[in-house]
Amino acid sequence: GYFYSVWAKCIYSSHDFSDMVYIDSYIFNKDVYIQFNSTVGEYVGYTEHGVYNARNWNSDPNILQSERAEVERYCKYNAEIRQAAIADKT
């Protein structure tokens, strides 16, 4: 069988979320073959297929704009909810 998954991660350590990074990884058979990192601002391919897809996806400004917006739309939004629900209750 084959194993395919997509993992979206938000990584941060500051309470004001100023160091937040969004990472979107595409994995096939436990190997990351392409990844978007918000600090890089574009896709990076790690295999021949990943490099091919990265080239295509990076040439589409709509895809890049959508991925770059995920830090605000997905990461910070959810982190603020969790911060208010968990950490601020002490």
The first five atom37 places (N, CA, C, CB, O) and aatype in JSON, in Angstrom:
{
  "aatype": [7, 18, 13, 18, 15, 19, 17, 0, 11, 4, 9, 18, 15, 15, 8, 3, 13, 15, 3, 12, 19, 18, 9, 3, 15, 18, 9, 13, 2, 11, 3, 19, 18, 9, 5, 13, 2, 15, 16, 19, 7, 6, 18, 19, 7, 18, 16, 6, 8, 7, 19, 18, 2, 0, 1, 2, 17, 2, 15, 3, 14, 2, 9, 10, 5, 15, 6, 1, 0, 6, 19, 6, 1, 18, 4, 11, 18, 2, 0, 6, 9, 1, 5, 0, 0, 9, 0, 3, 11, 16],
  "atom_mask": [
    [1, 1, 1, 0, 1],
    [1, 1, 1, 1, 1],
    [1, 1, 1, 1, 1],
    [1, 1, 1, 1, 1],
    [1, 1, 1, 1, 1],
    [1, 1, 1, 1, 1],
    [1, 1, 1, 1, 1],
    [1, 1, 1, 1, 1],
    [1, 1, 1, 1, 1],
    [1, 1, 1, 1, 1],
    [1, 1, 1, 1, 1],
    [1, 1, 1, 1, 1],
    [1, 1, 1, 1, 1],
    [1, 1, 1, 1, 1],
    [1, 1, 1, 1, 1],
    [1, 1, 1, 1, 1],
    [1, 1, 1, 1, 1],
    [1, 1, 1, 1, 1],
    [1, 1, 1, 1, 1],
    [1, 1, 1, 1, 1],
    [1, 1, 1, 1, 1],
    [1, 1, 1, 1, 1],
    [1, 1, 1, 1, 1],
    [1, 1, 1, 1, 1],
    [1, 1, 1, 1, 1],
    [1, 1, 1, 1, 1],
    [1, 1, 1, 1, 1],
    [1, 1, 1, 1, 1],
    [1, 1, 1, 1, 1],
    [1, 1, 1, 1, 1],
    [1, 1, 1, 1, 1],
    [1, 1, 1, 1, 1],
    [1, 1, 1, 1, 1],
    [1, 1, 1, 1, 1],
    [1, 1, 1, 1, 1],
    [1, 1, 1, 1, 1],
    [1, 1, 1, 1, 1],
    [1, 1, 1, 1, 1],
    [1, 1, 1, 1, 1],
    [1, 1, 1, 1, 1],
    [1, 1, 1, 0, 1],
    [1, 1, 1, 1, 1],
    [1, 1, 1, 1, 1],
    [1, 1, 1, 1, 1],
    [1, 1, 1, 0, 1],
    [1, 1, 1, 1, 1],
    [1, 1, 1, 1, 1],
    [1, 1, 1, 1, 1],
    [1, 1, 1, 1, 1],
    [1, 1, 1, 0, 1],
    [1, 1, 1, 1, 1],
    [1, 1, 1, 1, 1],
    [1, 1, 1, 1, 1],
    [1, 1, 1, 1, 1],
    [1, 1, 1, 1, 1],
    [1, 1, 1, 1, 1],
    [1, 1, 1, 1, 1],
    [1, 1, 1, 1, 1],
    [1, 1, 1, 1, 1],
    [1, 1, 1, 1, 1],
    [1, 1, 1, 1, 1],
    [1, 1, 1, 1, 1],
    [1, 1, 1, 1, 1],
    [1, 1, 1, 1, 1],
    [1, 1, 1, 1, 1],
    [1, 1, 1, 1, 1],
    [1, 1, 1, 1, 1],
    [1, 1, 1, 1, 1],
    [1, 1, 1, 1, 1],
    [1, 1, 1, 1, 1],
    [1, 1, 1, 1, 1],
    [1, 1, 1, 1, 1],
    [1, 1, 1, 1, 1],
    [1, 1, 1, 1, 1],
    [1, 1, 1, 1, 1],
    [1, 1, 1, 1, 1],
    [1, 1, 1, 1, 1],
    [1, 1, 1, 1, 1],
    [1, 1, 1, 1, 1],
    [1, 1, 1, 1, 1],
    [1, 1, 1, 1, 1],
    [1, 1, 1, 1, 1],
    [1, 1, 1, 1, 1],
    [1, 1, 1, 1, 1],
    [1, 1, 1, 1, 1],
    [1, 1, 1, 1, 1],
    [1, 1, 1, 1, 1],
    [1, 1, 1, 1, 1],
    [1, 1, 1, 1, 1],
    [1, 1, 1, 1, 1]
  ],
  "atom_positions": [
    [[0.81, -1.18, 0.0], [0.0, 0.0, 0.0], [0.85, 1.25, 0.0], [0.0, 0.0, 0.0], [2.07, 1.2, 0.17]],
    [[0.18, 2.35, -0.2], [0.83, 3.65, -0.23], [0.28, 4.52, 0.89], [0.64, 4.34, -1.61], [-0.87, 4.36, 1.32]],
    [[1.1, 5.42, 1.35], [0.74, 6.31, 2.44], [0.92, 7.75, 1.97], [1.61, 6.02, 3.72], [2.02, 8.15, 1.59]],
    [[-0.17, 8.54, 1.98], [-0.11, 9.94, 1.56], [-0.78, 10.78, 2.64], [-0.8, 10.16, 0.18], [-1.85, 10.42, 3.12]],
    [[-0.16, 11.88, 3.01], [-0.79, 12.78, 3.97], [-0.28, 14.2, 3.77], [-0.51, 12.31, 5.4], [0.75, 14.43, 3.14]],
    [[-1.05, 15.13, 4.31], [-0.69, 16.55, 4.3], [-0.77, 17.02, 5.75], [-1.64, 17.4, 3.35], [-1.79, 16.84, 6.41]],
    [[0.31, 17.61, 6.22], [0.36, 18.12, 7.58], [0.54, 19.64, 7.54], [1.5, 17.46, 8.39], [1.49, 20.14, 6.95]],
    [[-0.37, 20.35, 8.18], [-0.24, 21.8, 8.34], [0.11, 22.06, 9.79], [-1.56, 22.55, 7.91], [-0.6, 21.6, 10.69]],
    [[1.19, 22.78, 10.03], [1.65, 23.04, 11.39], [1.85, 24.54, 11.61], [2.97, 22.29, 11.68], [2.25, 25.27, 10.71]],
    [[1.56, 24.96, 12.79], [1.82, 26.33, 13.23], [2.79, 26.23, 14.4], [0.49, 27.09, 13.62], [2.49, 25.59, 15.41]],
    [[3.93, 26.85, 14.27], [4.96, 26.77, 15.3], [5.25, 28.18, 15.82], [6.26, 26.11, 14.74], [5.48, 29.11, 15.05]],
    [[5.24, 28.32, 17.15], [5.55, 29.6, 17.76], [5.93, 29.38, 19.21], [4.35, 30.58, 17.64], [5.62, 28.35, 19.8]],
    [[6.61, 30.36, 19.78], [6.99, 30.25, 21.19], [6.68, 31.53, 21.98], [8.46, 29.93, 21.31], [6.76, 31.52, 23.21]],
    [[6.34, 32.6, 21.31], [6.07, 33.85, 22.01], [4.58, 34.02, 22.28], [6.6, 35.05, 21.21], [3.75, 33.49, 21.53]],
    [[4.24, 34.74, 23.33], [2.84, 34.95, 23.69], [2.14, 35.91, 22.73], [2.73, 35.49, 25.1], [0.92, 35.9, 22.63]],
    [[2.9, 36.74, 22.03], [2.28, 37.68, 21.09], [2.27, 37.15, 19.64], [3.02, 39.01, 21.13], [1.88, 37.86, 18.72]],
    [[2.71, 35.89, 19.46], [2.69, 35.2, 18.16], [3.56, 35.86, 17.1], [1.27, 35.12, 17.65], [3.37, 35.62, 15.91]],
    [[4.51, 36.69, 17.52], [5.34, 37.4, 16.55], [6.33, 36.5, 15.81], [6.1, 38.49, 17.25], [6.82, 36.86, 14.75]],
    [[6.62, 35.33, 16.37], [7.56, 34.41, 15.74], [6.85, 33.23, 15.07], [8.56, 33.9, 16.78], [7.48, 32.21, 14.8]],
    [[5.56, 33.37, 14.8], [4.77, 32.26, 14.27], [5.19, 31.89, 12.84], [3.28, 32.61, 14.29], [5.4, 32.76, 12.0]],
    [[5.3, 30.58, 12.61], [5.67, 30.04, 11.3], [4.62, 29.01, 10.91], [7.11, 29.41, 11.32], [4.22, 28.17, 11.72]],
    [[4.18, 29.08, 9.66], [3.24, 28.11, 9.12], [4.0, 27.19, 8.18], [2.05, 28.82, 8.37], [4.7, 27.65, 7.28]],
    [[3.85, 25.88, 8.39], [4.52, 24.88, 7.56], [3.47, 23.91, 7.03], [5.64, 24.11, 8.36], [2.72, 23.32, 7.81]],
    [[3.42, 23.76, 5.72], [2.48, 22.87, 5.05], [3.29, 21.8, 4.32], [1.55, 23.67, 4.05], [3.93, 22.08, 3.31]],
    [[3.26, 20.57, 4.83], [4.09, 19.48, 4.31], [3.24, 18.45, 3.59], [4.89, 18.82, 5.44], [2.17, 18.06, 4.07]],
    [[3.72, 18.0, 2.44], [3.09, 16.94, 1.67], [3.99, 15.72, 1.75], [2.84, 17.38, 0.18], [5.17, 15.77, 1.42]],
    [[3.4, 14.61, 2.2], [4.19, 13.42, 2.55], [3.68, 12.22, 1.76], [4.11, 13.14, 4.08], [2.48, 11.98, 1.67]],
    [[4.62, 11.49, 1.18], [4.28, 10.25, 0.49], [5.2, 9.16, 1.0], [4.4, 10.41, -1.06], [6.43, 9.3, 0.96]],
    [[4.62, 8.08, 1.49], [5.36, 6.96, 2.08], [6.38, 7.44, 3.13], [6.08, 6.18, 0.99], [7.54, 7.02, 3.13]],
    [[5.91, 8.31, 4.02], [6.65, 8.82, 5.16], [7.81, 9.75, 4.81], [7.18, 7.68, 5.94], [8.61, 10.08, 5.68]],
    [[7.91, 10.18, 3.55], [8.94, 11.14, 3.13], [8.28, 12.44, 2.68], [9.81, 10.54, 1.98], [7.38, 12.43, 1.84]],
    [[8.74, 13.56, 3.24], [8.25, 14.85, 2.79], [8.81, 15.09, 1.39], [8.66, 16.01, 3.79], [10.03, 15.08, 1.19]],
    [[7.91, 15.32, 0.43], [8.4, 15.55, -0.93], [8.25, 17.0, -1.37], [7.69, 14.66, -1.89], [8.92, 17.44, -2.31]],
    [[7.37, 17.75, -0.7], [7.25, 19.18, -0.97], [6.75, 19.86, 0.3], [6.29, 19.47, -2.19], [5.97, 19.28, 1.06]],
    [[7.2, 21.1, 0.52], [6.83, 21.79, 1.75], [6.75, 23.29, 1.5], [7.83, 21.49, 2.87], [7.59, 23.86, 0.8]],
    [[5.72, 23.92, 2.08], [5.63, 25.37, 2.11], [5.99, 25.83, 3.51], [4.2, 25.87, 1.69], [5.48, 25.29, 4.49]],
    [[6.87, 26.82, 3.6], [7.28, 27.39, 4.88], [7.04, 28.89, 4.78], [8.78, 27.06, 5.22], [7.54, 29.53, 3.85]],
    [[6.29, 29.46, 5.71], [5.95, 30.88, 5.62], [7.16, 31.8, 5.75], [4.95, 31.22, 6.68], [7.11, 32.93, 5.27]],
    [[8.22, 31.35, 6.38], [9.41, 32.2, 6.45], [10.15, 32.24, 5.12], [10.36, 31.7, 7.55], [10.79, 33.23, 4.79]],
    [[10.06, 31.17, 4.34], [10.64, 31.14, 3.0], [9.7, 31.84, 2.02], [10.92, 29.67, 2.54], [10.14, 32.56, 1.13]],
    [[8.39, 31.62, 2.19], [7.38, 32.27, 1.37], [7.05, 31.56, 0.07], [0.0, 0.0, 0.0], [6.33, 32.1, -0.77]],
    [[7.57, 30.36, -0.1], [7.26, 29.59, -1.29], [7.48, 28.11, -1.01], [8.13, 30.04, -2.49], [7.98, 27.72, 0.04]],
    [[7.09, 27.29, -1.99], [7.26, 25.84, -1.86], [8.69, 25.44, -2.17], [6.29, 25.1, -2.8], [9.37, 26.04, -3.0]],
    [[9.14, 24.4, -1.47], [10.45, 23.81, -1.71], [10.23, 22.32, -1.95], [11.45, 24.07, -0.51], [9.58, 21.65, -1.15]],
    [[10.78, 21.81, -3.04], [10.66, 20.39, -3.35], [11.87, 19.63, -2.88], [0.0, 0.0, 0.0], [13.0, 20.13, -2.96]],
    [[11.65, 18.41, -2.38], [12.74, 17.59, -1.86], [12.97, 16.33, -2.68], [12.45, 17.22, -0.44], [13.94, 15.61, -2.44]],
    [[12.09, 16.06, -3.63], [12.26, 14.93, -4.54], [12.05, 15.46, -5.95], [11.25, 13.76, -4.2], [11.69, 16.62, -6.13]],
    [[12.27, 14.62, -6.93], [12.07, 15.06, -8.32], [10.62, 15.51, -8.54], [12.42, 13.91, -9.31], [10.38, 16.55, -9.14]],
    [[9.68, 14.74, -8.04], [8.27, 15.1, -8.15], [7.96, 16.37, -7.36], [7.38, 13.94, -7.66], [7.19, 17.22, -7.82]],
    [[8.56, 16.52, -6.18], [8.36, 17.71, -5.36], [8.91, 18.96, -6.0], [0.0, 0.0, 0.0], [8.28, 20.02, -5.94]],
    [[10.08, 18.85, -6.62], [10.68, 20.01, -7.31], [9.79, 20.43, -8.48], [12.11, 19.66, -7.82], [9.6, 21.63, -8.72]],
    [[9.25, 19.45, -9.2], [8.36, 19.74, -10.32], [7.11, 20.49, -9.83], [7.95, 18.43, -11.05], [6.72, 21.5, -10.41]],
    [[6.48, 19.96, -8.76], [5.29, 20.62, -8.22], [5.62, 21.99, -7.64], [4.64, 19.74, -7.15], [4.84, 22.93, -7.8]],
    [[6.74, 22.12, -6.96], [7.13, 23.4, -6.38], [7.28, 24.45, -7.48], [8.45, 23.27, -5.59], [6.83, 25.59, -7.32]],
    [[7.89, 24.09, -8.58], [8.06, 25.01, -9.69], [6.69, 25.47, -10.22], [8.88, 24.35, -10.83], [6.48, 26.66, -10.48]],
    [[5.77, 24.53, -10.38], [4.44, 24.87, -10.88], [3.65, 25.71, -9.89], [3.66, 23.61, -11.22], [3.05, 26.72, -10.26]],
    [[3.64, 25.3, -8.61], [2.86, 26.02, -7.61], [3.44, 27.4, -7.32], [2.79, 25.2, -6.32], [2.69, 28.35, -7.08]],
    [[4.77, 27.53, -7.34], [5.4, 28.83, -7.09], [5.16, 29.81, -8.23], [6.89, 28.66, -6.87], [5.28, 31.02, -8.04]],
    [[4.84, 29.31, -9.41], [4.59, 30.2, -10.55], [3.15, 30.71, -10.56], [4.88, 29.47, -11.86], [2.81, 31.57, -11.38]],
    [[2.3, 30.21, -9.66], [0.91, 30.66, -9.58], [0.76, 31.62, -8.39], [-0.06, 29.45, -9.44], [0.79, 31.17, -7.24]],
    [[0.6, 32.91, -8.65], [0.51, 33.88, -7.54], [-0.69, 33.66, -6.64], [0.47, 35.28, -8.09], [-0.65, 34.03, -5.47]],
    [[-1.77, 33.07, -7.15], [-2.94, 32.8, -6.31], [-2.66, 31.74, -5.26], [-4.12, 32.36, -7.18], [-3.08, 31.87, -4.11]],
    [[-1.95, 30.7, -5.64], [-1.59, 29.65, -4.69], [-0.67, 30.2, -3.61], [-0.92, 28.46, -5.41], [-0.87, 29.95, -2.43]],
    [[0.35, 30.96, -4.02], [1.29, 31.53, -3.04], [0.6, 32.51, -2.1], [2.45, 32.22, -3.76], [0.86, 32.51, -0.89]],
    [[-0.26, 33.35, -2.64], [-0.97, 34.32, -1.81], [-1.84, 33.6, -0.77], [-1.83, 35.25, -2.68], [-1.9, 34.0, 0.39]],
    [[-2.5, 32.53, -1.2], [-3.33, 31.76, -0.29], [-2.51, 31.12, 0.82], [-4.09, 30.69, -1.07], [-2.9, 31.16, 1.99]],
    [[-1.37, 30.52, 0.48], [-0.51, 29.88, 1.49], [0.09, 30.91, 2.44], [0.61, 29.09, 0.8], [0.15, 30.67, 3.65]],
    [[0.52, 32.03, 1.92], [1.11, 33.06, 2.77], [0.1, 33.64, 3.76], [1.69, 34.19, 1.91], [0.48, 34.06, 4.86]],
    [[-1.16, 33.65, 3.39], [-2.21, 34.19, 4.25], [-2.58, 33.24, 5.38], [-3.44, 34.51, 3.44], [-3.28, 33.64, 6.31]],
    [[-2.14, 32.0, 5.33], [-2.52, 31.01, 6.34], [-1.97, 31.34, 7.73], [-2.03, 29.64, 5.92], [-2.55, 30.91, 8.73]],
    [[-0.88, 32.07, 7.81], [-0.35, 32.46, 9.13], [-1.4, 33.27, 9.88], [0.98, 33.28, 8.97], [-1.66, 33.02, 11.06]],
    [[-2.01, 34.23, 9.21], [-3.03, 35.05, 9.84], [-4.36, 34.31, 9.95], [-3.22, 36.35, 9.07], [-4.98, 34.29, 11.02]],
    [[-4.8, 33.7, 8.84], [-6.13, 33.1, 8.78], [-6.25, 31.86, 9.65], [-6.46, 32.75, 7.35], [-7.25, 31.7, 10.35]],
    [[-5.27, 31.01, 9.63], [-5.35, 29.72, 10.31], [-4.57, 29.72, 11.62], [-4.82, 28.62, 9.4], [-5.13, 29.41, 12.68]],
    [[-3.31, 30.06, 11.56], [-2.44, 29.93, 12.74], [-2.8, 30.91, 13.85], [-1.0, 30.13, 12.34], [-3.13, 30.5, 14.96]],
    [[-2.73, 32.19, 13.55], [-2.95, 33.18, 14.61], [-4.37, 33.14, 15.13], [-2.64, 34.57, 14.09], [-4.61, 33.31, 16.33]],
    [[-5.32, 32.92, 14.24], [-6.72, 32.85, 14.65], [-6.92, 31.73, 15.67], [-7.64, 32.62, 13.43], [-7.49, 31.96, 16.74]],
    [[-6.45, 30.54, 15.37], [-6.61, 29.4, 16.28], [-5.74, 29.52, 17.52], [-6.28, 28.11, 15.56], [-6.15, 29.09, 18.6]],
    [[-4.57, 30.09, 17.4], [-3.7, 30.27, 18.57], [-4.33, 31.24, 19.56], [-2.32, 30.78, 18.13], [-4.23, 31.03, 20.77]],
    [[-4.97, 32.28, 19.07], [-5.63, 33.24, 19.97], [-6.78, 32.57, 20.73], [-6.16, 34.44, 19.17], [-6.98, 32.84, 21.91]],
    [[-7.52, 31.72, 20.05], [-8.62, 31.0, 20.71], [-8.06, 30.08, 21.79], [-9.45, 30.2, 19.69], [-8.57, 30.05, 22.91]],
    [[-7.03, 29.33, 21.46], [-6.44, 28.41, 22.44], [-5.8, 29.17, 23.6], [-5.39, 27.5, 21.76], [-5.9, 28.77, 24.76]],
    [[-5.14, 30.26, 23.29], [-4.52, 31.07, 24.34], [-5.56, 31.56, 25.34], [-3.77, 32.27, 23.73], [-5.37, 31.49, 26.55]],
    [[-6.68, 32.04, 24.81], [-7.74, 32.54, 25.68], [-8.4, 31.41, 26.46], [-8.79, 33.29, 24.86], [-8.81, 31.61, 27.61]],
    [[-8.52, 30.25, 25.86], [-9.21, 29.14, 26.52], [-8.36, 28.41, 27.54], [-9.7, 28.16, 25.5], [-8.88, 27.84, 28.51]],
    [[-7.05, 28.42, 27.34], [-6.18, 27.6, 28.19], [-5.25, 28.45, 29.06], [-5.35, 26.64, 27.33], [-5.35, 28.44, 30.29]],
    [[-4.36, 29.17, 28.42], [-3.3, 29.84, 29.16], [-3.8, 31.01, 30.01], [-2.26, 30.34, 28.19], [-3.25, 31.27, 31.08]],
    [[-4.84, 31.7, 29.56], [-5.32, 32.87, 30.31], [-6.21, 32.49, 31.48], [-6.08, 33.79, 29.38], [-6.7, 33.38, 32.18]],
    [[-6.45, 31.2, 31.72], [-7.34, 30.75, 32.8], [-6.61, 30.55, 34.13], [-8.02, 29.47, 32.41], [-7.23, 30.13, 35.1]],
    [[-5.32, 30.84, 34.18], [-4.57, 30.61, 35.42], [-4.86, 31.66, 36.46], [-3.1, 30.56, 35.14], [-4.31, 31.61, 37.56]]
  ]
}
